[in-house]
Tab-separated table of C-alpha atoms in Angstrom:
chain	number	residue	atom	x	y	z
A	1	UNK	CA	6.027	21.450	-23.530
A	2	UNK	CA	3.538	20.816	-26.325
A	3	UNK	CA	5.112	23.483	-28.542
A	4	UNK	CA	8.659	22.128	-28.221
A	5	UNK	CA	7.476	18.649	-29.213
A	6	UNK	CA	5.242	19.960	-32.007
A	7	UNK	CA	8.252	21.845	-33.394
A	8	UNK	CA	9.725	18.412	-34.125
A	9	UNK	CA	6.688	17.399	-36.176
A	10	UNK	CA	4.831	15.459	-33.481
A	11	UNK	CA	1.038	15.717	-33.402
A	12	UNK	CA	-0.174	16.676	-29.923
A	13	UNK	CA	-3.632	16.377	-28.401
A	14	UNK	CA	-4.170	18.399	-25.238
A	15	UNK	CA	-5.675	16.805	-22.152
A	16	UNK	CA	-7.042	18.821	-19.245
A	17	UNK	CA	-8.547	17.455	-16.058
A	18	UNK	CA	-11.315	19.683	-14.719
A	19	UNK	CA	-11.894	19.703	-10.970
A	20	UNK	CA	-13.247	21.811	-8.140
A	21	UNK	CA	-9.810	22.743	-6.794
A	22	UNK	CA	-8.721	25.546	-9.080
A	23	UNK	CA	-8.059	23.836	-12.402
A	24	UNK	CA	-11.451	25.001	-13.659
A	25	UNK	CA	-14.035	27.711	-13.107
A	26	UNK	CA	-16.424	27.663	-10.172
A	27	UNK	CA	-19.132	26.089	-12.304
A	28	UNK	CA	-16.790	23.245	-13.249
A	29	UNK	CA	-16.094	24.341	-16.799
A	30	UNK	CA	-12.646	24.559	-18.335
A	31	UNK	CA	-10.746	27.778	-17.666
A	32	UNK	CA	-10.865	30.029	-20.734
A	33	UNK	CA	-7.062	30.314	-20.971
A	34	UNK	CA	-6.816	26.506	-21.310
A	35	UNK	CA	-9.178	26.542	-24.286
A	36	UNK	CA	-7.453	29.611	-25.737
A	37	UNK	CA	-4.008	28.036	-25.384
A	38	UNK	CA	-5.163	24.927	-27.247
A	39	UNK	CA	-6.425	27.232	-30.012
A	40	UNK	CA	-3.102	29.106	-30.103
A	41	UNK	CA	-1.250	25.815	-30.399
A	42	UNK	CA	-3.709	24.570	-33.001
A	43	UNK	CA	-4.394	21.358	-31.106
A	44	UNK	CA	-7.459	19.403	-30.162
A	45	UNK	CA	-8.313	19.629	-26.451
A	46	UNK	CA	-9.874	16.744	-24.548
A	47	UNK	CA	-11.193	17.275	-21.025
A	48	UNK	CA	-12.339	15.035	-18.219
A	49	UNK	CA	-13.894	15.795	-14.838
A	50	UNK	CA	-11.667	14.599	-12.003
A	51	UNK	CA	-13.475	16.223	-9.068
A	52	UNK	CA	-14.592	13.006	-7.354
A	53	UNK	CA	-11.149	11.448	-7.647
A	54	UNK	CA	-9.528	14.644	-6.346
A	55	UNK	CA	-11.822	14.753	-3.313
A	56	UNK	CA	-10.828	11.183	-2.465
A	57	UNK	CA	-7.128	12.034	-2.896
A	58	UNK	CA	-7.462	15.012	-0.549
A	59	UNK	CA	-9.213	12.827	2.014
A	60	UNK	CA	-6.809	9.897	1.826
A	61	UNK	CA	-3.605	10.525	-0.083
A	62	UNK	CA	-1.272	7.553	-0.398
A	63	UNK	CA	1.753	9.837	-0.580
A	64	UNK	CA	2.753	13.122	1.008
A	65	UNK	CA	0.709	16.308	1.053
A	66	UNK	CA	1.830	19.775	0.034
A	67	UNK	CA	1.631	22.669	2.477
A	68	UNK	CA	-2.038	23.331	1.595
A	69	UNK	CA	-3.195	19.708	2.011
A	70	UNK	CA	-2.741	19.142	-1.710
A	71	UNK	CA	-1.907	15.519	-2.570
A	72	UNK	CA	0.650	16.443	-5.242
A	73	UNK	CA	2.174	13.053	-5.997
A	74	UNK	CA	-1.180	11.261	-5.880
A	75	UNK	CA	-2.548	13.862	-8.272
A	76	UNK	CA	0.325	13.486	-10.724
A	77	UNK	CA	-0.070	9.704	-10.701
A	78	UNK	CA	-3.813	10.033	-11.293
A	79	UNK	CA	-3.336	12.595	-14.082
A	80	UNK	CA	-0.863	10.376	-15.893
A	81	UNK	CA	-3.045	7.288	-15.466
A	82	UNK	CA	-5.979	9.193	-16.999
A	83	UNK	CA	-3.730	10.405	-19.821
A	84	UNK	CA	-2.740	6.781	-20.414
A	85	UNK	CA	-6.402	5.832	-20.874
A	86	UNK	CA	-6.700	8.552	-23.499
A	87	UNK	CA	-3.407	7.506	-25.119
A	88	UNK	CA	-4.718	3.973	-25.494
A	89	UNK	CA	-8.072	5.192	-26.819
A	90	UNK	CA	-6.281	7.284	-29.446
A	91	UNK	CA	-3.594	4.679	-30.143
A	92	UNK	CA	-1.012	7.400	-29.485
A	93	UNK	CA	2.669	6.607	-29.049
A	94	UNK	CA	3.501	8.463	-25.852
A	95	UNK	CA	2.436	10.948	-23.183
A	96	UNK	CA	4.138	14.274	-22.588
A	97	UNK	CA	3.878	16.568	-19.604
A	98	UNK	CA	5.125	20.028	-18.753
A	99	UNK	CA	6.783	18.871	-15.544
A	100	UNK	CA	10.138	20.485	-14.754
A	101	UNK	CA	12.720	18.717	-12.622
A	102	UNK	CA	13.054	20.566	-9.327
A	103	UNK	CA	10.277	23.082	-9.969
A	104	UNK	CA	7.881	21.820	-7.308
A	105	UNK	CA	9.614	20.673	-4.105
A	106	UNK	CA	7.249	17.784	-3.360
A	107	UNK	CA	6.122	16.430	-6.708
A	108	UNK	CA	8.782	17.332	-9.245
A	109	UNK	CA	12.010	16.305	-7.588
A	110	UNK	CA	13.891	13.347	-9.079
A	111	UNK	CA	12.679	10.914	-6.397
A	112	UNK	CA	9.028	11.923	-6.919
A	113	UNK	CA	9.287	11.718	-10.725
A	114	UNK	CA	10.792	8.230	-10.382
A	115	UNK	CA	7.997	7.222	-7.978
A	116	UNK	CA	5.408	8.486	-10.467
A	117	UNK	CA	7.145	6.502	-13.204
A	118	UNK	CA	7.062	3.322	-11.102
A	119	UNK	CA	3.470	3.704	-9.904
A	120	UNK	CA	2.102	4.404	-13.371
A	121	UNK	CA	4.335	1.852	-15.097
A	122	UNK	CA	4.762	4.360	-17.917
A	123	UNK	CA	8.353	5.558	-17.465
A	124	UNK	CA	9.366	4.577	-20.969
A	125	UNK	CA	6.550	6.462	-22.709
A	126	UNK	CA	6.300	9.420	-20.335
A	127	UNK	CA	8.198	12.288	-21.945
A	128	UNK	CA	8.992	15.420	-19.937
A	129	UNK	CA	10.541	17.536	-22.701
A	130	UNK	CA	11.330	20.619	-20.606
A	131	UNK	CA	13.781	18.595	-18.476
A	132	UNK	CA	14.298	15.519	-20.679
A	133	UNK	CA	18.027	16.076	-21.069
A	134	UNK	CA	18.404	15.655	-17.296
A	135	UNK	CA	16.328	12.471	-17.146
A	136	UNK	CA	16.719	8.959	-18.506
A	137	UNK	CA	15.994	8.739	-22.246
A	138	UNK	CA	12.486	7.509	-23.040
A	139	UNK	CA	11.240	5.376	-25.915
A	140	UNK	CA	10.287	8.437	-28.026
A	141	UNK	CA	13.848	9.726	-27.663
A	142	UNK	CA	15.617	6.400	-28.216
A	143	UNK	CA	13.408	5.643	-31.224
A	144	UNK	CA	14.172	8.978	-32.860
A	145	UNK	CA	10.573	10.206	-32.748
A	146	UNK	CA	11.955	13.297	-30.986
A	147	UNK	CA	15.467	14.681	-30.612
A	148	UNK	CA	16.172	15.344	-26.945
A	149	UNK	CA	19.100	17.599	-27.829
A	150	UNK	CA	16.615	20.073	-29.329
A	151	UNK	CA	14.653	20.303	-26.081
A	152	UNK	CA	15.291	23.172	-23.685
A	153	UNK	CA	17.209	22.454	-20.510
A	154	UNK	CA	14.995	23.653	-17.688
A	155	UNK	CA	15.537	22.756	-14.065
A	156	UNK	CA	14.657	24.364	-10.755
A	157	UNK	CA	12.030	26.629	-9.313
A	158	UNK	CA	12.436	29.642	-11.593
A	159	UNK	CA	9.876	30.267	-14.326
A	160	UNK	CA	11.841	32.668	-16.547
A	161	UNK	CA	12.874	30.028	-19.090
A	162	UNK	CA	9.275	28.850	-19.459
A	163	UNK	CA	8.050	32.388	-19.978
A	164	UNK	CA	10.776	32.963	-22.575
A	165	UNK	CA	9.694	29.772	-24.350
A	166	UNK	CA	6.088	30.983	-24.405
A	167	UNK	CA	7.254	34.261	-25.956
A	168	UNK	CA	9.422	32.383	-28.468
A	169	UNK	CA	6.406	30.348	-29.603
A	170	UNK	CA	4.066	33.362	-29.579
A	171	UNK	CA	1.914	31.923	-26.812
A	172	UNK	CA	-0.039	34.384	-24.709
A	173	UNK	CA	-2.945	32.357	-23.327
A	174	UNK	CA	-1.507	30.392	-20.443
A	175	UNK	CA	-1.818	30.321	-16.705
A	176	UNK	CA	1.038	31.144	-14.417
A	177	UNK	CA	3.734	28.453	-14.759
A	178	UNK	CA	3.498	27.565	-11.114
A	179	UNK	CA	1.163	24.637	-10.512
A	180	UNK	CA	2.211	21.298	-9.117
């Protein structure tokens, strides 16, 4: 997602939430492939520990759980809210995510993405470039900061198009495109 936006001349700063549930190493540090991917992309990487918030979400999610007790929608809302704090700190124009419409059955269906938009209040500045052409145009698109017609059209559970994109951009340091 970062590469397709950067291709249009947009500066991107990576943001990674570290927690005890698999998005980091056992000692709580950032997974090496996350750091390596930021280096491959040539972007700054900011990190934040979200373990305490994640524990609370697992204990008492406001929305549905995935099959392994994962509070997918709660997590997405939290992630985007934290990204918004960073966006404000940096005086950035918008937030982008790698979410793909239909890829995760609980948290990336149209209803869930709309719920996340409503709960964060950030629908107009939340760009999902991998599926943008299937979603309502956002401020970055309407303002001409990015051209949505140049974004890939990815939808559904398959990961082949994402892996082809990674190859196209020469990216090798990434985790499996599977997380929620």
